[in-house]
Short mmCIF file of C-alpha atoms in Angstrom, two decimals:
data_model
loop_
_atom_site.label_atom_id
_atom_site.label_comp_id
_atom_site.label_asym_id
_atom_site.label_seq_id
_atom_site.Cartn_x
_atom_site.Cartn_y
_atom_site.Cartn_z
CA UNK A 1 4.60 -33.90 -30.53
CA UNK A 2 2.17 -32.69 -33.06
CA UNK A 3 3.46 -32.52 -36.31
CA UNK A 4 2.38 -29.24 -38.32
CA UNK A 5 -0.10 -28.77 -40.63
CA UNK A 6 -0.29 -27.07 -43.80
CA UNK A 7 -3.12 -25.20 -45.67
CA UNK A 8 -2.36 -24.25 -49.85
CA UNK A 9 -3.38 -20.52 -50.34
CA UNK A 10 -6.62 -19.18 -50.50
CA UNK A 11 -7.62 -18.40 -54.16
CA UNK A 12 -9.27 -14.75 -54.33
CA UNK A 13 -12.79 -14.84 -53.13
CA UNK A 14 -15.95 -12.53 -54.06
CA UNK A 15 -16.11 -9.11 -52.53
CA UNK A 16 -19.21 -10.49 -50.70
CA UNK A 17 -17.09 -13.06 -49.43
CA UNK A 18 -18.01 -13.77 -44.95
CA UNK A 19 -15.17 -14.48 -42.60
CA UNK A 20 -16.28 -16.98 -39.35
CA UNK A 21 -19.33 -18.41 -39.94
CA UNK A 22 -18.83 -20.56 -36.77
CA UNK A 23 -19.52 -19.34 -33.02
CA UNK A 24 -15.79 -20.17 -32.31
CA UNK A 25 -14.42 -18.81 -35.53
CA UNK A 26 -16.05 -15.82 -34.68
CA UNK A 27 -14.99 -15.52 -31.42
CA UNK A 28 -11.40 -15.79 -32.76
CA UNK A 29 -11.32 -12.56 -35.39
CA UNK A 30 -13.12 -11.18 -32.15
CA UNK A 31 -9.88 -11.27 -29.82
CA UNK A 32 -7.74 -10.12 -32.61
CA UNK A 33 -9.98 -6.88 -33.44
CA UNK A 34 -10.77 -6.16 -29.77
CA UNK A 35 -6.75 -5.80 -29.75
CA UNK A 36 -5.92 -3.80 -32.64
CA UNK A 37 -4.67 -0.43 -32.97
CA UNK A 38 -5.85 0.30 -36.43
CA UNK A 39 -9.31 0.02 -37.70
CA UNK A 40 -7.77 1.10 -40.76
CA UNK A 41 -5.05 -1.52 -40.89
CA UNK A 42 -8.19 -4.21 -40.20
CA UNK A 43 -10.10 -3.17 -43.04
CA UNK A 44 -6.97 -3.31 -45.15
CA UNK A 45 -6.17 -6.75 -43.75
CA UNK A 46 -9.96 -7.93 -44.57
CA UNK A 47 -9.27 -6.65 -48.26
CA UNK A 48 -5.81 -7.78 -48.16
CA UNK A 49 -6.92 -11.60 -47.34
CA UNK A 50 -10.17 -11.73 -49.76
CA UNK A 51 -8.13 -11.31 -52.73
CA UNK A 52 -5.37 -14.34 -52.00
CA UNK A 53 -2.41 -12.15 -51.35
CA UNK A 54 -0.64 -14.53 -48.73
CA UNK A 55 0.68 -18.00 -49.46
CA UNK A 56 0.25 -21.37 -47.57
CA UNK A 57 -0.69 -21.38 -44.06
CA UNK A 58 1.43 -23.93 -41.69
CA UNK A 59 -0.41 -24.25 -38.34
CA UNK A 60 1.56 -25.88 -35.90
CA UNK A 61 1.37 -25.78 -32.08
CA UNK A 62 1.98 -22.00 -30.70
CA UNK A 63 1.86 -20.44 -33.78
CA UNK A 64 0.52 -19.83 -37.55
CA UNK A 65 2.44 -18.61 -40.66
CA UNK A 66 2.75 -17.44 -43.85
CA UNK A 67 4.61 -15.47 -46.30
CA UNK A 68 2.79 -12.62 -47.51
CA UNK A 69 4.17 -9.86 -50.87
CA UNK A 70 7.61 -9.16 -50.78
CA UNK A 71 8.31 -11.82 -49.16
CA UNK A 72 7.27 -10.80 -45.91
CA UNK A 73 7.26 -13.56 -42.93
CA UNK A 74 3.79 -13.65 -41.14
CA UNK A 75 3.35 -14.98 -37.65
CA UNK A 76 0.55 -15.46 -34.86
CA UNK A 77 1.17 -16.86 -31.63
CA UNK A 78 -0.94 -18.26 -29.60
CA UNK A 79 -0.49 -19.33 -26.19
CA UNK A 80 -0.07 -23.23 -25.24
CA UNK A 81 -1.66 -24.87 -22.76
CA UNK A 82 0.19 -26.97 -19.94
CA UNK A 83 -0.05 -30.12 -19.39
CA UNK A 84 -1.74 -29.97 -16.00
CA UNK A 85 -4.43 -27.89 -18.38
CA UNK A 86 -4.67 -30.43 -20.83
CA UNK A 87 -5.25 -32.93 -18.54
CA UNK A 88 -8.37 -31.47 -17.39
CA UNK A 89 -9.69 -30.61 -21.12
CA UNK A 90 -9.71 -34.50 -21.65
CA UNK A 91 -11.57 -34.85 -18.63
CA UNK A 92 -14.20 -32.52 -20.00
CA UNK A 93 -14.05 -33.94 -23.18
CA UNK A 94 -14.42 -37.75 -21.47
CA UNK A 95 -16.73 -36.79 -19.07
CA UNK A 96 -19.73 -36.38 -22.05
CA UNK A 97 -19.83 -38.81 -24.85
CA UNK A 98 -21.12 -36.35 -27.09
CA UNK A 99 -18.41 -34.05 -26.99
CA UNK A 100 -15.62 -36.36 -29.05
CA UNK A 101 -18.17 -36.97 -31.30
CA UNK A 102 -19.37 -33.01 -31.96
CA UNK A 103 -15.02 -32.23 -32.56
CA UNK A 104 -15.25 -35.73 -35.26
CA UNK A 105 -18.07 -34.01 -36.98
CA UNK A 106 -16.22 -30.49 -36.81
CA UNK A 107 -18.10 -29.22 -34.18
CA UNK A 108 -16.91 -27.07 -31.59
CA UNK A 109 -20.09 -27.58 -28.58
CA UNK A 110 -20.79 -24.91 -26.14
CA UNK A 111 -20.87 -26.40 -23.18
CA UNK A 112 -17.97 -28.20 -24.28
CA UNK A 113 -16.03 -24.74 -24.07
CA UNK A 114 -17.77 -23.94 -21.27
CA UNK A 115 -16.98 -26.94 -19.18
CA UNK A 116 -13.57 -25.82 -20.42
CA UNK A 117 -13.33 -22.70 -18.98
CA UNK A 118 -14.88 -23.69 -15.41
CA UNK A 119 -11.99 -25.81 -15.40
CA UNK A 120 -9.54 -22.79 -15.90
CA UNK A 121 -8.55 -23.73 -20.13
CA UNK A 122 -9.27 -21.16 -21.96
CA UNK A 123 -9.67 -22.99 -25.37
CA UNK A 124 -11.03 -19.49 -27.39
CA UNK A 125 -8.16 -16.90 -27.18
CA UNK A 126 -9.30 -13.37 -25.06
CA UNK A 127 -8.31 -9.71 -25.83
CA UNK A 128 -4.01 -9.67 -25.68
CA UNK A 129 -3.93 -13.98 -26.65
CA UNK A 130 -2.61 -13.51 -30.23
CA UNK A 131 0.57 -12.16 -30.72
CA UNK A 132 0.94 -10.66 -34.20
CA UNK A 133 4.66 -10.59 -35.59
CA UNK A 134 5.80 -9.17 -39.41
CA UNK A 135 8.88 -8.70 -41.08
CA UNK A 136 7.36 -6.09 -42.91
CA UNK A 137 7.79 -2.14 -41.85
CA UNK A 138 4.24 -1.47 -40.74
CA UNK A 139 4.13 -1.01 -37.06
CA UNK A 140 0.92 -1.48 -36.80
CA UNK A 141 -0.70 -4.15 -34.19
CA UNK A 142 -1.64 -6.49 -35.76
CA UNK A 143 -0.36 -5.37 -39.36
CA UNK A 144 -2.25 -5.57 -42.42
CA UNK A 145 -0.18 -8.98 -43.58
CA UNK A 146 -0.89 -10.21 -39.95
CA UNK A 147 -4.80 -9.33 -39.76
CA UNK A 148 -5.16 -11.28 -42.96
CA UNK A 149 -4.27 -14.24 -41.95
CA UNK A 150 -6.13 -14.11 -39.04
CA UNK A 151 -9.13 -13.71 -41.17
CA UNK A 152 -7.78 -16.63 -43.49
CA UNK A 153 -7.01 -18.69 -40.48
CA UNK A 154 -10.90 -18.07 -39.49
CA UNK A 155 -11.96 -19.94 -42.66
CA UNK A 156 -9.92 -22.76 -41.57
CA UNK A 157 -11.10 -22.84 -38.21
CA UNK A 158 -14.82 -22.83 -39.42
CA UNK A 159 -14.05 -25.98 -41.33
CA UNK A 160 -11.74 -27.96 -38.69
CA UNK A 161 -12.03 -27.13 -34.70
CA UNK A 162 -9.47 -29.36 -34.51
CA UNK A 163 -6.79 -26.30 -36.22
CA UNK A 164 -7.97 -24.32 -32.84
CA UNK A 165 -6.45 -27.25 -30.88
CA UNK A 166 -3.36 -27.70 -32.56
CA UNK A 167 -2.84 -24.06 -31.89
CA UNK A 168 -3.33 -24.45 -28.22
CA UNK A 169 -0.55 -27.64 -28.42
CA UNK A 170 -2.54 -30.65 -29.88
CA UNK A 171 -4.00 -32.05 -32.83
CA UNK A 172 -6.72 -34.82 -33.44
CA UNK A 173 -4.25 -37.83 -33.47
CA UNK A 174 -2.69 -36.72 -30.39
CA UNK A 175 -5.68 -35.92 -28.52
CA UNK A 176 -7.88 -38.92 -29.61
CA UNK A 177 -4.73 -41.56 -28.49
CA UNK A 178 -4.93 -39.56 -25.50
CA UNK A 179 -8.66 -40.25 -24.97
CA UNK A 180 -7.85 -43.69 -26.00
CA UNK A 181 -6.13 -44.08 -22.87
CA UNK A 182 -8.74 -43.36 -20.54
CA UNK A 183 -11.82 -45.29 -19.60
CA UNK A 184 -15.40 -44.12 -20.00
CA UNK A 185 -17.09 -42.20 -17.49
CA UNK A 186 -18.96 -44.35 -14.55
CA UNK A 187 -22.24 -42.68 -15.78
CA UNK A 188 -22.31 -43.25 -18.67
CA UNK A 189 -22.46 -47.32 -17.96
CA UNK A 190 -25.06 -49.16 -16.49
CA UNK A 191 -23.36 -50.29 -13.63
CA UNK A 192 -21.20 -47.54 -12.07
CA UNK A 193 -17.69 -48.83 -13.57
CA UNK A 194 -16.28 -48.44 -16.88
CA UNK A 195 -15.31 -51.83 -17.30
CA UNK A 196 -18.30 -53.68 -15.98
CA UNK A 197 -21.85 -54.79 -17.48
CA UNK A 198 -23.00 -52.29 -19.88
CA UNK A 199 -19.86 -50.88 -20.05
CA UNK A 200 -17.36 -50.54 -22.75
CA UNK A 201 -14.04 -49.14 -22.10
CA UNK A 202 -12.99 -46.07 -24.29
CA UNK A 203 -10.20 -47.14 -25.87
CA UNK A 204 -11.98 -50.45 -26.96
CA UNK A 205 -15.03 -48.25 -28.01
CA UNK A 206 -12.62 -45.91 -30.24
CA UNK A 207 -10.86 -49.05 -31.77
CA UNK A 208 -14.36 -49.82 -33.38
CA UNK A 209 -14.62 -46.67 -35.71
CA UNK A 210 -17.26 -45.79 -37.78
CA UNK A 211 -18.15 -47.49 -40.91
CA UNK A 212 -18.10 -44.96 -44.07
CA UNK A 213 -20.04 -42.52 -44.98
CA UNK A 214 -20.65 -41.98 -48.87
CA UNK A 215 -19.06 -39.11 -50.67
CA UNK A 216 -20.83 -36.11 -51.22
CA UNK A 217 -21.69 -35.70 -54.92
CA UNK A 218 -19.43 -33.72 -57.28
CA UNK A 219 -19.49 -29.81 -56.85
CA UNK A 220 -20.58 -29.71 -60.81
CA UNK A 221 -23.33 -32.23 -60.45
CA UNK A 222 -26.76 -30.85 -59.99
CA UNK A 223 -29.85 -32.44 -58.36
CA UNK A 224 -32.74 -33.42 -60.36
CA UNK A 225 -35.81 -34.77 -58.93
CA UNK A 226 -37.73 -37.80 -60.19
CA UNK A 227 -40.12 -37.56 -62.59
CA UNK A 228 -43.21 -37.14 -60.88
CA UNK A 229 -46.70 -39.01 -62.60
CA UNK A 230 -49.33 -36.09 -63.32
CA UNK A 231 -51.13 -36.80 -60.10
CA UNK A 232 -51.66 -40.15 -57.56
CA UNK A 233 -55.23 -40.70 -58.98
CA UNK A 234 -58.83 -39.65 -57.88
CA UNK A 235 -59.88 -39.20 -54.74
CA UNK A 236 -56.12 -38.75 -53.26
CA UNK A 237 -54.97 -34.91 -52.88
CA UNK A 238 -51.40 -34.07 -52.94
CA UNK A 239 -50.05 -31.44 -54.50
CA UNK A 240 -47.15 -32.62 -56.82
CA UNK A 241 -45.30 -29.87 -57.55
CA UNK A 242 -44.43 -29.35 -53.78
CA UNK A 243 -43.73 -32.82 -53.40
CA UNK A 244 -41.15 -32.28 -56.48
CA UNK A 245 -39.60 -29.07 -54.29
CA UNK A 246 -39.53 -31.14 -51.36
CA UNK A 247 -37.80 -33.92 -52.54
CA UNK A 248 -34.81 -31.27 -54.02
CA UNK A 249 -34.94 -29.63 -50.94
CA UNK A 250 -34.24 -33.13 -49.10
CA UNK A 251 -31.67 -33.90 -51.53
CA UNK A 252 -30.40 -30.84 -50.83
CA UNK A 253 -30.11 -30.89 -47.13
CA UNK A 254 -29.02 -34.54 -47.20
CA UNK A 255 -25.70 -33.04 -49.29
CA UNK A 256 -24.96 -30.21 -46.66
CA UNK A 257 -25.34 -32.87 -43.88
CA UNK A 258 -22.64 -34.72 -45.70
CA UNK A 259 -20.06 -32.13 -46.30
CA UNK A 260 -20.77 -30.13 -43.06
CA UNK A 261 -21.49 -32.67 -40.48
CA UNK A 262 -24.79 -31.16 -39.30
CA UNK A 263 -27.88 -29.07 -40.07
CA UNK A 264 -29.27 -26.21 -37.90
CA UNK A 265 -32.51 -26.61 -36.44
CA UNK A 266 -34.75 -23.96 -37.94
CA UNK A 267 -38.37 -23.29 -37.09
CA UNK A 268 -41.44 -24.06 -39.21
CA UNK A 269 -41.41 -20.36 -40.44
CA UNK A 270 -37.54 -20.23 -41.23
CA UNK A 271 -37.49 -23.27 -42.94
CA UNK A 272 -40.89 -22.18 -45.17
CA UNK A 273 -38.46 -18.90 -45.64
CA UNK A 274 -35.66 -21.20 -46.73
CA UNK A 275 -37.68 -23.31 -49.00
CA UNK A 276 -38.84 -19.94 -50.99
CA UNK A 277 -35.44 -18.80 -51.00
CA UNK A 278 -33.62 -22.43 -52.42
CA UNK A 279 -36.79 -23.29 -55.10
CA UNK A 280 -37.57 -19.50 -56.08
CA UNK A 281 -41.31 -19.81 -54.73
CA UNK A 282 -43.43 -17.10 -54.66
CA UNK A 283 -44.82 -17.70 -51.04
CA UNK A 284 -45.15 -13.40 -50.62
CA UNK A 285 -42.18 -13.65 -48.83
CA UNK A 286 -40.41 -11.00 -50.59
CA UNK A 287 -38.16 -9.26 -48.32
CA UNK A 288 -37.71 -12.46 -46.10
CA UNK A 289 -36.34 -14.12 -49.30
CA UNK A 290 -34.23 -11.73 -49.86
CA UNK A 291 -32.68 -11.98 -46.35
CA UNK A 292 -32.40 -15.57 -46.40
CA UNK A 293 -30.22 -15.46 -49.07
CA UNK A 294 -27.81 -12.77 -48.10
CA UNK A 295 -27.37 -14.14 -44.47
CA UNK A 296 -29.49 -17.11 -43.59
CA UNK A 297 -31.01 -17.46 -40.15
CA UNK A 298 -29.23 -14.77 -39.04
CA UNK A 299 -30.16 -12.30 -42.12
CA UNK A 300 -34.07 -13.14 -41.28
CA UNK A 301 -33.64 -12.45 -37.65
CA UNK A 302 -31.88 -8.88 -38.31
CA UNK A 303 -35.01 -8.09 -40.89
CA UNK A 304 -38.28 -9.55 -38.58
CA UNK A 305 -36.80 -8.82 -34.82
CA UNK A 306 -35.26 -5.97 -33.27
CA UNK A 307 -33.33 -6.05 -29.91
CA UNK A 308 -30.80 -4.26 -27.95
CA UNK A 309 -27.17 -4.97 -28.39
CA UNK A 310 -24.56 -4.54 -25.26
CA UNK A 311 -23.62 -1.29 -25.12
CA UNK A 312 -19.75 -1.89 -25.61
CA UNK A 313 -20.92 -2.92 -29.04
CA UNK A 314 -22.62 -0.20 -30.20
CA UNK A 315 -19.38 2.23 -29.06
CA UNK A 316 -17.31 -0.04 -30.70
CA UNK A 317 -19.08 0.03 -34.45
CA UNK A 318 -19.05 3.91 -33.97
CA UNK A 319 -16.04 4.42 -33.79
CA UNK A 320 -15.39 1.47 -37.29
CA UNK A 321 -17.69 3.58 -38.87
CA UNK A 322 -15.92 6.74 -38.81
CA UNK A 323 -13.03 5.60 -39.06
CA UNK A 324 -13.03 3.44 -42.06
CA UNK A 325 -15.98 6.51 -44.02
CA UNK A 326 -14.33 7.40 -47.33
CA UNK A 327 -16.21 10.53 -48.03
CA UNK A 328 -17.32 14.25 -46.81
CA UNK A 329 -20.27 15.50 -45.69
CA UNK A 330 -21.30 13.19 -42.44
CA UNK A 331 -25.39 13.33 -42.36
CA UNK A 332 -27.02 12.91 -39.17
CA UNK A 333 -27.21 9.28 -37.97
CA UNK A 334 -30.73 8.28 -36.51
CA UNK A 335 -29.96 5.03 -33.77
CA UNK A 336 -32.52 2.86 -32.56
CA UNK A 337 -31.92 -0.33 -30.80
CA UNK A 338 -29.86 -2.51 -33.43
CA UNK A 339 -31.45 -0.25 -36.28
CA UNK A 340 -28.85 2.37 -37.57
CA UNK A 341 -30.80 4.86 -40.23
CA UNK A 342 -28.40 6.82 -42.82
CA UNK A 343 -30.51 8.80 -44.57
CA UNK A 344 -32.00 6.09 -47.61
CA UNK A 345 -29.06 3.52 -45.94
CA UNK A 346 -29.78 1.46 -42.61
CA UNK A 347 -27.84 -0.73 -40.74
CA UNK A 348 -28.94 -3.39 -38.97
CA UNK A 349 -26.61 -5.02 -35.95
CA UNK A 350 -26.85 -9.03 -35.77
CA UNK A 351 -26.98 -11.22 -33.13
CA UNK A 352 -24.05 -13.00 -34.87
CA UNK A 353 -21.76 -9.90 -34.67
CA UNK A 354 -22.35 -8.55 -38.19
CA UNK A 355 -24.20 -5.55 -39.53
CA UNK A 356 -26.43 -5.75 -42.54
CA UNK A 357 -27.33 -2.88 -45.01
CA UNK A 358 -31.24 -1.81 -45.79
CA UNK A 359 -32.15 0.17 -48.06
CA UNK A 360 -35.46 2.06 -48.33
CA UNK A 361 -38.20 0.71 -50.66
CA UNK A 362 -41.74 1.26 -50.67
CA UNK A 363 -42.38 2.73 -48.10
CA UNK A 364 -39.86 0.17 -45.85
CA UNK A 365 -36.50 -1.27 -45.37
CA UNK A 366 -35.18 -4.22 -47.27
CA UNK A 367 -31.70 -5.93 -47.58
CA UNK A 368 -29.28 -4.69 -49.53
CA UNK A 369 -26.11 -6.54 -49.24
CA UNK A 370 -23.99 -9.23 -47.42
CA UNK A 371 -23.09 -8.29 -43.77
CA UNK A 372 -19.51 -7.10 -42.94
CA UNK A 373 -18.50 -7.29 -39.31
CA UNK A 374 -16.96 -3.19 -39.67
CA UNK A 375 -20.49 -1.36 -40.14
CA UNK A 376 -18.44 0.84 -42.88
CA UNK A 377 -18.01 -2.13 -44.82
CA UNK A 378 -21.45 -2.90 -45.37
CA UNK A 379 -22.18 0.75 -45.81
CA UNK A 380 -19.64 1.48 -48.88
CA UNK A 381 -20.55 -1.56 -50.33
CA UNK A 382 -23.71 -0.57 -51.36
CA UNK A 383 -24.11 0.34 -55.11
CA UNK A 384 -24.51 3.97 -55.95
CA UNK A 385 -28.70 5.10 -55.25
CA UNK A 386 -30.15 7.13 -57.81
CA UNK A 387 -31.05 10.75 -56.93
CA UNK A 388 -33.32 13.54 -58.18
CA UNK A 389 -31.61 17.09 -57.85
CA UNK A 390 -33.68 20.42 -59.75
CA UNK A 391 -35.51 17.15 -61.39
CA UNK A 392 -32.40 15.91 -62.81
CA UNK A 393 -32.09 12.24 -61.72
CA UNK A 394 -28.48 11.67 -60.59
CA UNK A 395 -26.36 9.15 -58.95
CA UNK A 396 -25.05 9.55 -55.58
CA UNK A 397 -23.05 7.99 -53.40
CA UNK A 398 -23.63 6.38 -49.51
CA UNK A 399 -24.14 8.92 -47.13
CA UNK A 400 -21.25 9.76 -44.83
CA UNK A 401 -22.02 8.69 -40.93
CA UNK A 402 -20.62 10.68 -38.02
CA UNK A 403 -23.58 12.49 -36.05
CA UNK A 404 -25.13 10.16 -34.06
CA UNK A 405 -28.76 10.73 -32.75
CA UNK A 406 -31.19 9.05 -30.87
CA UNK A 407 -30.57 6.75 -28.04
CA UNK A 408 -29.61 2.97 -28.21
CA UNK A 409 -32.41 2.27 -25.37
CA UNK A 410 -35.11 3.62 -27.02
CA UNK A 411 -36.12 5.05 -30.49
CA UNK A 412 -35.93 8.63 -32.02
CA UNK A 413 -37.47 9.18 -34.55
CA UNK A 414 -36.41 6.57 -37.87
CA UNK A 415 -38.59 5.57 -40.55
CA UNK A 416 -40.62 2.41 -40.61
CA UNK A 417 -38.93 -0.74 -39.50
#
């Protein structure tokens, strides 16, 4: 049996501050706000786990916990799987070398869960899997104590797929002894049986490890390139000032390879957008820049490409919207595609299940914020806009959404995108 494991409190983070920045760890806060009752209670929760207020967190199979204010006891449940269904997760996970290795580097691969589900275990929890439980008074579903640390416990499942596991009834030691125990797949020697020529059996293959790796570099310790002669000589052209950004930028890469176990692969333009972003190059990538730092990949996609979100989506954010709008006086709401227009405020829906704020400059849109997964969250957060009323310049506030116009399958009439 798995013994439990426990997680020291989160310190307070920034307001900015982004829940799940894993597929899986999304997909988690997903079932839990699919199922609540209270947007308000959610938004409370987000709030409620950004600035530390709960203490340790104690995973153990079935369940996670923690004691929030007053000394409220916090549970989760989750639902275990049998053993009939964990026997035919192993053979998923033995039936693809790759697969062990992706969950050792903190990986949680897609086809992995997918091979999963064919195989009826359902690793990722659905809409109704997590039971929220309180000793608190708040009958809300899930609470605001519980909703934060299902937010917290996304944070830990972006750094350890493993935690997911646990959940469902085993951890890493348990399930690697329990690979140990089985012999690799036929295909994947060259001669059609695990134990013959060219074929290594798993347990063997596991009892070699992995030599090292080196420590990433302290936190407080800051890359600095080599010095760099003035040029290579005559007749050879390289430029060395981008050689000097591209060995930081290496550097730089080679330390998040080391603390996150892998890189995504970004395309030529993404990574030139990256490079600006990191080195603070003036490329006349302005707006793309500012994207790339407030949400990465993601952030550039929502600026350069619109698309069409499922529809269920779209009625879902409407109704977080209004619902979590601190203010009078709804405006009109022009919707296009992902593309949300406020008045000088836009929203933008990502393909990673967040919106991000726009504001209006020049003529166009640029980004204005962090994304928030409520659309109201990333709408208050914007700073106060400067307004000019008789000629007197003012401040103002966000404008207030309700009254949506405009279609979601085709655009009314918005400013330039």
């Amino acid at each position: 049996m798995n013994a439990a494991r426990g997680f020291p409190a989160f310190a307070p983070q920034s307001a900015g501050a982004r829940f799940a920045t894993s597929w899986w760890g999304r997909a988690w806060l997903k079932a839990m706000e699919d199922t609540s009752l209270d947007h308000g209670l959610l938004r409370k929760g987000r709030a409620y786990a950004k600035t530390g207020q709960l203490g340790p967190i104690t995973v153990s199979p079935g369940r996670i916990a923690a004691v929030a204010e007053n000394e409220y006891d916090t549970v989760v449940r989750v639902e275990q799987l049998t053993g009939a269904a964990w026997e035919r997760f192993l053979g998923q996970v033995a039936a693809k070398a790759g697969h062990i290795a992706a969950l050792l580097d903190r990986d949680m691969p897609h086809d992995l869960v997918e091979a999963a589900q064919d195989a009826a275990v359902p690793l990722l929890p659905a809409v109704g899997d997590l039971e929220p439980e309180c000793s608190c008074p708040d009958w809300g579903h899930p609470c605001k104590h519980a909703a934060a640390l299902c937010y917290q416990a996304s944070w830990l499942l972006d750094a350890d797929p493993f935690v997911l596991l646990l959940m469902r009834g085993r951890g890493q030691d348990e399930l690697i002894e329990a690979l140990q125990q089985r012999d690799a797949p036929a295909h994947a020697s060259g001669s059609g049986s695990a134990g013959g020529p060219g074929g290594v059996p798993a347990a063997e293959a596991f009892a070699l490890g992995t030599p090292p790796l080196p420590g990433p570099p302290p936190d407080d310790v800051a890359f600095t390139p080599p010095a760099l002669e003035p040029g290579p000589g005559p007749g050879v052209d390289i430029d060395v000032a981008a050689l000097g950004v591209l060995a930081a930028s290496a550097a730089s890469r080679a330390r998040e390879l080391l603390l996150r176990g892998r890189l995504p692969r970004l395309t030529e333009h993404q990574d030139c957008v990256r490079l600006a972003a990191e080195h603070n190059l003036d490329l006349g990538l302005e707006a793309a820049v500012q994207a790339w730092r407030y949400g990465g990949a993601d952030g550039l996609d929502v600026l350069e490409t619109p698309w069409t979100p499922p529809r269920q989506d779209l009625a879902r954010a409407r109704t977080l919207l209004e619902a979590g709008w601190e203010g009078a006086g709804p405006p009109r709401v022009e919707a296009w595609r992902n593309r949300w227009t406020l008045g000088p405020l836009q929203l933008r829906y990502g393909r990673d299940g967040r919106w991000y704020p726009f504001t209006e400059r020049d003529g166009g849109w640029w980004p204005a914020g962090p994304p928030e997964r409520d659309p109201s969250a990333a709408a208050m957060a914007q700073p106060q806009r400067a307004a000019t009323h008789d000629g007197v310049r003012t401040e103002e506030s966000s404008p207030a959404p309700t009254s949506f116009t405009g279609a979601e399958d085709g655009p009314s009439r918005h400013r330039s995108d």
